[in-house]
mmCIF file of N, CA and C in Angstrom:
data_model
loop_
_atom_site.group_PDB
_atom_site.id
_atom_site.type_symbol
_atom_site.label_atom_id
_atom_site.label_comp_id
_atom_site.label_asym_id
_atom_site.label_seq_id
_atom_site.Cartn_x
_atom_site.Cartn_y
_atom_site.Cartn_z
ATOM 1 N N THR P 45 32.647 8.514 -16.859
ATOM 2 C CA THR P 45 31.858 8.046 -17.979
ATOM 3 C C THR P 45 31.085 7.069 -17.838
ATOM 4 N N VAL P 46 31.116 6.005 -16.821
ATOM 5 C CA VAL P 46 30.295 5.240 -16.255
ATOM 6 C C VAL P 46 29.006 5.840 -16.084
ATOM 7 N N PHE P 47 28.884 6.476 -15.234
ATOM 8 C CA PHE P 47 27.544 7.348 -14.558
ATOM 9 C C PHE P 47 27.113 8.313 -15.888
ATOM 10 N N ARG P 48 27.599 8.776 -16.981
ATOM 11 C CA ARG P 48 27.019 9.386 -17.946
ATOM 12 C C ARG P 48 26.503 8.199 -18.583
ATOM 13 N N TRP P 49 26.899 6.882 -18.967
ATOM 14 C CA TRP P 49 25.999 6.175 -19.515
ATOM 15 C C TRP P 49 24.866 5.618 -18.818
ATOM 16 N N LEU P 50 25.282 5.187 -17.521
ATOM 17 C CA LEU P 50 23.756 5.147 -16.507
ATOM 18 C C LEU P 50 22.662 5.929 -16.653
ATOM 19 N N ALA P 51 23.315 7.356 -16.772
ATOM 20 C CA ALA P 51 22.262 8.402 -16.936
ATOM 21 C C ALA P 51 21.559 8.358 -18.269
ATOM 22 N N ARG P 52 22.006 8.082 -19.258
ATOM 23 C CA ARG P 52 21.626 7.757 -20.593
ATOM 24 C C ARG P 52 20.361 6.877 -20.594
ATOM 25 N N LEU P 53 20.807 5.761 -19.634
ATOM 26 C CA LEU P 53 20.308 4.572 -19.797
ATOM 27 C C LEU P 53 18.736 4.711 -18.816
ATOM 28 N N LYS P 54 18.751 6.056 -18.257
ATOM 29 C CA LYS P 54 17.785 6.231 -17.318
ATOM 30 C C LYS P 54 16.099 6.074 -18.130
ATOM 31 N N ARG P 55 16.127 6.428 -18.929
ATOM 32 C CA ARG P 55 14.879 6.279 -20.051
ATOM 33 C C ARG P 55 14.430 5.225 -20.034
ATOM 34 N N LEU P 56 15.341 4.080 -19.962
ATOM 35 C CA LEU P 56 14.682 2.703 -20.030
ATOM 36 C C LEU P 56 13.999 2.225 -18.834
ATOM 37 N N ARG P 57 13.900 3.030 -17.676
ATOM 38 C CA ARG P 57 13.137 2.505 -16.491
ATOM 39 C C ARG P 57 11.913 2.271 -16.672
ATOM 40 N N GLY P 58 11.385 1.224 -16.330
ATOM 41 C CA GLY P 58 9.758 1.063 -16.274
ATOM 42 C C GLY P 58 9.426 0.459 -17.693
ATOM 43 N N SER P 59 10.462 0.373 -18.612
ATOM 44 C CA SER P 59 10.106 -0.208 -19.832
ATOM 45 C C SER P 59 10.265 -1.701 -20.162
ATOM 46 N N ARG P 60 9.808 -2.580 -21.090
ATOM 47 C CA ARG P 60 10.237 -3.433 -21.236
ATOM 48 C C ARG P 60 11.767 -3.810 -21.266
ATOM 49 N N TRP P 61 12.793 -2.971 -21.716
ATOM 50 C CA TRP P 61 14.111 -3.235 -21.666
ATOM 51 C C TRP P 61 14.836 -2.899 -20.420
ATOM 52 N N ASP P 62 14.025 -2.504 -19.535
ATOM 53 C CA ASP P 62 14.631 -2.515 -17.897
ATOM 54 C C ASP P 62 15.338 -3.400 -17.470
ATOM 55 N N PRO P 63 16.876 -3.558 -17.315
ATOM 56 C CA PRO P 63 17.477 -4.692 -17.061
ATOM 57 C C PRO P 63 16.886 -5.257 -15.574
ATOM 58 N N PHE P 64 16.417 -4.298 -14.726
ATOM 59 C CA PHE P 64 16.050 -4.867 -13.330
ATOM 60 C C PHE P 64 14.672 -4.767 -13.323
ATOM 61 N N GLY P 65 13.963 -4.355 -14.105
ATOM 62 C CA GLY P 65 12.340 -4.360 -14.078
ATOM 63 C C GLY P 65 11.777 -5.748 -13.825
ATOM 64 N N HIS P 66 12.634 -6.495 -14.143
ATOM 65 C CA HIS P 66 11.974 -8.290 -14.303
ATOM 66 C C HIS P 66 12.235 -9.218 -13.016
ATOM 67 N N THR P 67 13.111 -8.685 -12.089
ATOM 68 C CA THR P 67 13.249 -9.250 -10.696
ATOM 69 C C THR P 67 12.180 -9.751 -10.054
ATOM 70 N N ALA P 68 12.342 -10.496 -9.247
ATOM 71 C CA ALA P 68 11.249 -11.030 -8.421
ATOM 72 C C ALA P 68 10.860 -10.035 -7.639
ATOM 73 N N GLU P 69 11.780 -9.081 -6.931
ATOM 74 C CA GLU P 69 11.521 -7.838 -6.086
ATOM 75 C C GLU P 69 10.912 -6.531 -6.876
ATOM 76 N N ARG P 70 11.414 -6.294 -8.034
ATOM 77 C CA ARG P 70 10.492 -5.295 -8.711
ATOM 78 C C ARG P 70 9.032 -6.037 -9.003
ATOM 79 N N ARG P 71 8.863 -7.180 -9.625
ATOM 80 C CA ARG P 71 7.286 -7.642 -9.626
ATOM 81 C C ARG P 71 6.777 -7.497 -8.164
ATOM 82 N N MET P 72 6.778 -7.970 -7.326
ATOM 83 C CA MET P 72 6.496 -7.828 -5.911
ATOM 84 C C MET P 72 6.135 -6.202 -5.588
ATOM 85 N N GLU P 73 7.083 -5.455 -5.839
ATOM 86 C CA GLU P 73 6.648 -4.093 -5.631
ATOM 87 C C GLU P 73 5.795 -3.456 -6.690
ATOM 88 N N ARG P 74 5.558 -3.791 -7.867
ATOM 89 C CA ARG P 74 4.208 -3.537 -8.797
ATOM 90 C C ARG P 74 3.010 -3.880 -8.211
ATOM 91 N N GLU P 75 3.141 -5.466 -7.460
ATOM 92 C CA GLU P 75 2.041 -5.887 -6.971
ATOM 93 C C GLU P 75 1.476 -5.186 -5.638
ATOM 94 N N LEU P 76 2.387 -4.925 -5.145
ATOM 95 C CA LEU P 76 2.289 -3.993 -3.504
ATOM 96 C C LEU P 76 1.554 -2.701 -4.015
ATOM 97 N N ILE P 77 1.886 -2.127 -5.320
ATOM 98 C CA ILE P 77 1.255 -0.772 -5.357
ATOM 99 C C ILE P 77 -0.116 -1.013 -5.962
ATOM 100 N N ARG P 78 -0.228 -2.198 -6.718
ATOM 101 C CA ARG P 78 -1.892 -2.494 -7.346
ATOM 102 C C ARG P 78 -2.758 -2.770 -6.029
ATOM 103 N N THR P 79 -1.896 -3.641 -5.124
ATOM 104 C CA THR P 79 -2.875 -4.011 -3.883
ATOM 105 C C THR P 79 -3.179 -2.382 -2.899
ATOM 106 N N TYR P 80 -2.312 -1.638 -2.828
ATOM 107 C CA TYR P 80 -2.562 -0.309 -2.293
ATOM 108 C C TYR P 80 -3.681 0.585 -2.924
ATOM 109 N N GLU P 81 -3.479 0.327 -4.113
ATOM 110 C CA GLU P 81 -4.712 1.038 -5.018
ATOM 111 C C GLU P 81 -5.924 0.564 -4.678
ATOM 112 N N GLY P 82 -5.983 -0.840 -4.684
ATOM 113 C CA GLY P 82 -7.313 -1.511 -4.233
ATOM 114 C C GLY P 82 -7.771 -1.328 -2.866
ATOM 115 N N ASP P 83 -6.784 -1.208 -2.013
ATOM 116 C CA ASP P 83 -7.112 -0.899 -0.454
ATOM 117 C C ASP P 83 -7.747 0.392 -0.522
ATOM 118 N N VAL P 84 -7.114 1.341 -1.171
ATOM 119 C CA VAL P 84 -7.597 2.969 -1.056
ATOM 120 C C VAL P 84 -9.302 3.000 -1.749
ATOM 121 N N GLU P 85 -9.458 2.348 -2.797
ATOM 122 C CA GLU P 85 -10.609 2.050 -3.493
ATOM 123 C C GLU P 85 -11.515 1.720 -2.389
ATOM 124 N N LEU P 86 -11.521 0.462 -1.564
ATOM 125 C CA LEU P 86 -12.027 -0.101 -0.753
ATOM 126 C C LEU P 86 -12.457 0.651 0.271
ATOM 127 N N LEU P 87 -11.423 1.612 0.782
ATOM 128 C CA LEU P 87 -11.612 2.517 1.965
ATOM 129 C C LEU P 87 -12.644 3.565 1.592
ATOM 130 N N LEU P 88 -12.556 4.030 0.217
ATOM 131 C CA LEU P 88 -13.165 5.288 -0.135
ATOM 132 C C LEU P 88 -14.862 5.103 -0.151
ATOM 133 N N GLU P 89 -15.251 3.589 -0.327
ATOM 134 C CA GLU P 89 -16.340 3.342 -0.495
ATOM 135 C C GLU P 89 -17.271 3.338 0.653
ATOM 136 N N ARG P 90 -16.486 3.317 1.966
ATOM 137 C CA ARG P 90 -17.604 3.264 3.075
ATOM 138 C C ARG P 90 -16.913 4.411 3.896
ATOM 139 N N LEU P 91 -16.108 5.255 3.384
ATOM 140 C CA LEU P 91 -15.523 6.073 4.417
ATOM 141 C C LEU P 91 -16.427 7.171 4.927
ATOM 142 N N GLY P 92 -16.210 7.202 6.206
ATOM 143 C CA GLY P 92 -17.012 8.121 7.314
ATOM 144 C C GLY P 92 -16.154 8.589 8.349
ATOM 145 N N PHE P 93 -16.856 9.545 8.875
ATOM 146 C CA PHE P 93 -16.237 10.222 10.142
ATOM 147 C C PHE P 93 -15.734 9.406 11.038
ATOM 148 N N LEU P 94 -16.343 8.291 11.588
ATOM 149 C CA LEU P 94 -15.935 7.324 12.642
ATOM 150 C C LEU P 94 -14.904 6.394 12.169
ATOM 151 N N LEU P 95 -15.117 6.117 10.817
ATOM 152 C CA LEU P 95 -13.891 5.226 10.235
ATOM 153 C C LEU P 95 -12.905 5.641 9.862
ATOM 154 N N MET P 96 -12.771 6.949 10.018
ATOM 155 C CA MET P 96 -11.680 7.625 9.680
ATOM 156 C C MET P 96 -10.238 7.102 10.177
ATOM 157 N N PRO P 97 -10.252 6.860 11.552
ATOM 158 C CA PRO P 97 -9.091 6.412 12.328
ATOM 159 C C PRO P 97 -8.328 5.385 11.584
ATOM 160 N N GLN P 98 -9.503 4.282 11.359
ATOM 161 C CA GLN P 98 -8.938 3.180 10.907
ATOM 162 C C GLN P 98 -8.622 3.017 9.348
ATOM 163 N N ALA P 99 -9.412 3.880 8.606
ATOM 164 C CA ALA P 99 -8.928 4.079 7.366
ATOM 165 C C ALA P 99 -7.203 4.424 7.166
ATOM 166 N N ILE P 100 -7.036 5.366 7.915
ATOM 167 C CA ILE P 100 -5.462 6.279 7.779
ATOM 168 C C ILE P 100 -4.670 5.109 8.492
ATOM 169 N N GLU P 101 -4.917 4.446 9.284
ATOM 170 C CA GLU P 101 -4.181 3.360 9.892
ATOM 171 C C GLU P 101 -3.904 2.249 8.725
ATOM 172 N N ILE P 102 -5.074 1.706 7.623
ATOM 173 C CA ILE P 102 -4.756 0.924 6.764
ATOM 174 C C ILE P 102 -4.090 1.501 5.837
ATOM 175 N N ALA P 103 -4.392 2.901 5.503
ATOM 176 C CA ALA P 103 -3.637 3.552 3.932
ATOM 177 C C ALA P 103 -2.022 3.451 4.492
ATOM 178 N N ALA P 104 -1.724 3.636 5.690
ATOM 179 C CA ALA P 104 -0.203 4.181 6.214
ATOM 180 C C ALA P 104 0.530 3.016 6.279
ATOM 181 N N LEU P 105 0.068 1.635 6.124
ATOM 182 C CA LEU P 105 0.782 0.595 6.244
ATOM 183 C C LEU P 105 1.968 0.435 5.353
ATOM 184 N N PRO P 106 1.807 0.729 4.018
ATOM 185 C CA PRO P 106 3.023 0.549 3.178
ATOM 186 C C PRO P 106 4.028 1.440 3.738
ATOM 187 N N GLU P 107 4.051 2.579 4.274
ATOM 188 C CA GLU P 107 5.045 2.998 5.148
ATOM 189 C C GLU P 107 6.067 2.359 5.888
ATOM 190 N N ARG P 108 5.622 1.094 6.343
ATOM 191 C CA ARG P 108 6.254 0.113 7.035
ATOM 192 C C ARG P 108 7.272 -0.644 6.395
ATOM 193 N N ILE P 109 7.080 -0.493 5.008
ATOM 194 C CA ILE P 109 7.959 -1.713 4.200
ATOM 195 C C ILE P 109 9.050 -0.869 4.184
ATOM 196 N N ARG P 110 10.366 -1.394 4.660
ATOM 197 C CA ARG P 110 11.731 -1.012 4.417
ATOM 198 C C ARG P 110 12.551 -2.185 3.968
ATOM 199 N N GLY P 111 13.619 -1.518 3.434
ATOM 200 C CA GLY P 111 14.955 -2.489 3.183
ATOM 201 C C GLY P 111 14.851 -2.839 1.842
ATOM 202 N N TYR P 112 16.043 -3.993 1.587
ATOM 203 C CA TYR P 112 15.988 -4.657 0.238
ATOM 204 C C TYR P 112 16.483 -5.988 0.709
ATOM 205 N N GLY P 113 16.298 -6.907 -0.465
ATOM 206 C CA GLY P 113 16.477 -8.194 -0.317
ATOM 207 C C GLY P 113 15.426 -8.984 0.612
ATOM 208 N N HIS P 114 16.132 -9.582 1.654
ATOM 209 C CA HIS P 114 15.437 -10.537 2.543
ATOM 210 C C HIS P 114 14.794 -9.495 3.678
ATOM 211 N N VAL P 115 15.488 -8.534 4.032
ATOM 212 C CA VAL P 115 14.958 -7.537 4.641
ATOM 213 C C VAL P 115 13.808 -7.014 4.247
ATOM 214 N N LYS P 116 13.301 -6.615 3.301
ATOM 215 C CA LYS P 116 12.106 -6.244 2.510
ATOM 216 C C LYS P 116 11.100 -7.233 2.623
ATOM 217 N N MET P 117 11.768 -8.583 2.155
ATOM 218 C CA MET P 117 10.675 -9.402 2.225
ATOM 219 C C MET P 117 10.118 -9.816 3.527
ATOM 220 N N LYS P 118 10.944 -9.575 4.599
ATOM 221 C CA LYS P 118 10.394 -9.807 5.994
ATOM 222 C C LYS P 118 9.312 -8.777 6.511
ATOM 223 N N SER P 119 9.773 -7.536 5.987
ATOM 224 C CA SER P 119 8.639 -6.485 6.338
ATOM 225 C C SER P 119 7.630 -6.501 5.514
ATOM 226 N N VAL P 120 7.627 -7.014 4.170
ATOM 227 C CA VAL P 120 6.282 -7.277 3.687
ATOM 228 C C VAL P 120 5.563 -8.269 4.017
ATOM 229 N N ALA P 121 5.988 -9.363 4.713
ATOM 230 C CA ALA P 121 5.365 -10.500 5.398
ATOM 231 C C ALA P 121 4.428 -9.988 6.578
ATOM 232 N N ALA P 122 5.344 -8.883 7.239
ATOM 233 C CA ALA P 122 4.766 -8.600 8.590
ATOM 234 C C ALA P 122 3.629 -7.255 8.134
ATOM 235 N N PHE P 123 4.023 -6.717 6.917
ATOM 236 C CA PHE P 123 2.770 -5.848 6.203
ATOM 237 C C PHE P 123 1.673 -6.603 6.089
ATOM 238 N N GLU P 124 1.632 -7.706 5.141
ATOM 239 C CA GLU P 124 0.473 -8.583 4.613
ATOM 240 C C GLU P 124 -0.364 -8.939 6.189
ATOM 241 N N ALA P 125 0.374 -9.544 7.146
ATOM 242 C CA ALA P 125 -0.279 -10.023 8.161
ATOM 243 C C ALA P 125 -1.055 -8.685 8.935
ATOM 244 N N GLU P 126 -0.420 -7.749 9.182
ATOM 245 C CA GLU P 126 -1.046 -6.577 9.658
ATOM 246 C C GLU P 126 -2.249 -5.960 8.778
ATOM 247 N N ARG P 127 -2.096 -6.209 7.481
ATOM 248 C CA ARG P 127 -3.262 -5.865 6.566
ATOM 249 C C ARG P 127 -4.255 -6.561 6.646
ATOM 250 N N ALA P 128 -4.040 -8.000 6.580
ATOM 251 C CA ALA P 128 -5.157 -8.628 6.817
ATOM 252 C C ALA P 128 -5.983 -8.660 7.862
ATOM 253 N N ARG P 129 -5.261 -8.627 9.283
ATOM 254 C CA ARG P 129 -6.165 -7.939 10.255
ATOM 255 C C ARG P 129 -6.954 -7.000 10.633
ATOM 256 N N LEU P 130 -6.143 -5.856 9.962
ATOM 257 C CA LEU P 130 -6.880 -4.597 9.992
ATOM 258 C C LEU P 130 -8.119 -4.644 8.704
ATOM 259 N N LEU P 131 -7.901 -5.101 7.680
ATOM 260 C CA LEU P 131 -9.112 -5.388 6.859
ATOM 261 C C LEU P 131 -10.338 -6.039 7.232
ATOM 262 N N VAL P 132 -9.440 -7.079 8.279
ATOM 263 C CA VAL P 132 -11.257 -7.982 8.601
ATOM 264 C C VAL P 132 -11.770 -7.061 9.812
ATOM 265 N N ALA P 133 -11.044 -6.021 10.491
ATOM 266 C CA ALA P 133 -11.806 -5.016 11.624
ATOM 267 C C ALA P 133 -12.410 -4.000 10.629
ATOM 268 N N TRP P 134 -11.882 -3.636 9.765
ATOM 269 C CA TRP P 134 -12.515 -2.582 8.762
ATOM 270 C C TRP P 134 -13.837 -3.112 8.187
ATOM 271 N N GLN P 135 -13.750 -4.399 7.936
ATOM 272 C CA GLN P 135 -15.153 -4.855 7.308
ATOM 273 C C GLN P 135 -16.027 -5.154 8.482
ATOM 274 N N ASP P 136 -15.734 -5.393 9.564
ATOM 275 C CA ASP P 136 -16.522 -5.572 10.801
ATOM 276 C C ASP P 136 -17.217 -4.328 11.004
ATOM 277 N N GLN P 137 -16.202 -3.301 11.334
ATOM 278 C CA GLN P 137 -16.680 -2.128 11.485
ATOM 279 C C GLN P 137 -17.590 -1.364 10.616
ATOM 280 N N SER P 138 -17.532 -1.413 9.428
ATOM 281 C CA SER P 138 -18.391 -0.812 8.237
ATOM 282 C C SER P 138 -19.674 -1.577 8.111
ATOM 283 N N ARG P 139 -19.857 -2.584 8.693
ATOM 284 C CA ARG P 139 -20.777 -3.132 8.452
ATOM 285 C C ARG P 139 -21.778 -2.725 9.730
ATOM 286 N N LYS P 140 -21.331 -2.485 10.661
ATOM 287 C CA LYS P 140 -22.109 -1.933 11.837
ATOM 288 C C LYS P 140 -23.152 -0.549 11.638
ATOM 289 N N PRO P 141 -24.201 -0.583 11.681
ATOM 290 C CA PRO P 141 -24.908 0.525 11.652
ATOM 291 C C PRO P 141 -24.015 1.948 12.303
ATOM 292 N N ALA P 142 -24.362 2.855 11.417
ATOM 293 C CA ALA P 142 -23.968 4.151 12.185
ATOM 294 C C ALA P 142 -24.206 4.612 13.419
ATOM 295 N N GLU P 143 -23.376 5.059 14.326
ATOM 296 C CA GLU P 143 -23.781 5.453 15.721
ATOM 297 C C GLU P 143 -23.283 6.745 15.828
ATOM 298 N N SER P 144 -24.375 7.344 16.057
ATOM 299 C CA SER P 144 -23.751 9.074 16.319
ATOM 300 C C SER P 144 -23.025 9.442 17.490
ATOM 301 N N PRO P 145 -22.021 10.077 17.486
ATOM 302 C CA PRO P 145 -21.161 10.203 18.612
ATOM 303 C C PRO P 145 -21.637 11.217 19.609
ATOM 304 N N LEU P 146 -22.758 11.632 19.425
ATOM 305 C CA LEU P 146 -23.397 12.652 20.237
ATOM 306 C C LEU P 146 -24.280 11.938 21.090
ATOM 307 N N PRO P 147 -24.532 12.202 22.518
ATOM 308 C CA PRO P 147 -25.519 11.741 23.214
ATOM 309 C C PRO P 147 -27.199 11.735 22.658
ATOM 310 N N ARG P 148 -27.879 10.641 22.830
ATOM 311 C CA ARG P 148 -29.127 10.705 22.229
ATOM 312 C C ARG P 148 -29.959 11.669 23.488
ATOM 313 N N ALA P 149 -30.819 12.328 22.776
ATOM 314 C CA ALA P 149 -31.873 13.090 24.054
ATOM 315 C C ALA P 149 -32.699 12.358 24.638
ATOM 316 N N LYS P 150 -32.942 12.570 25.953
ATOM 317 C CA LYS P 150 -33.826 11.615 26.677
ATOM 318 C C LYS P 150 -35.394 12.199 26.117
ATOM 319 N N ALA P 151 -36.371 10.930 26.112
ATOM 320 C CA ALA P 151 -37.715 10.954 25.780
ATOM 321 C C ALA P 151 -38.422 11.688 27.058
ATOM 322 N N ALA P 152 -39.160 12.708 26.540
ATOM 323 C CA ALA P 152 -40.102 13.264 27.745
ATOM 324 C C ALA P 152 -41.240 12.717 28.163
#
């Protein structure tokens, strides 16, 4: 019977009456989602063939966040450090003029 009541309360998820939605961990998770959406927008602004591997690496970073409680906090800290490093590299790489992957023809 307890599980039936819990199943009925499922409608509260994500609403302001969600009893677990106001915890620090849930707020952090919602902030991580907003951060990810912003990162994807940033990547799409300058995405090109040569930058694709870096973009994929940045976009895949949230997959490394695992666990609950202190384990999740540790993986979020590692995520943020790696994200900062990769975004600096992305900014540096995207500012460079595009180089063709094909060799240049020799002048005659």
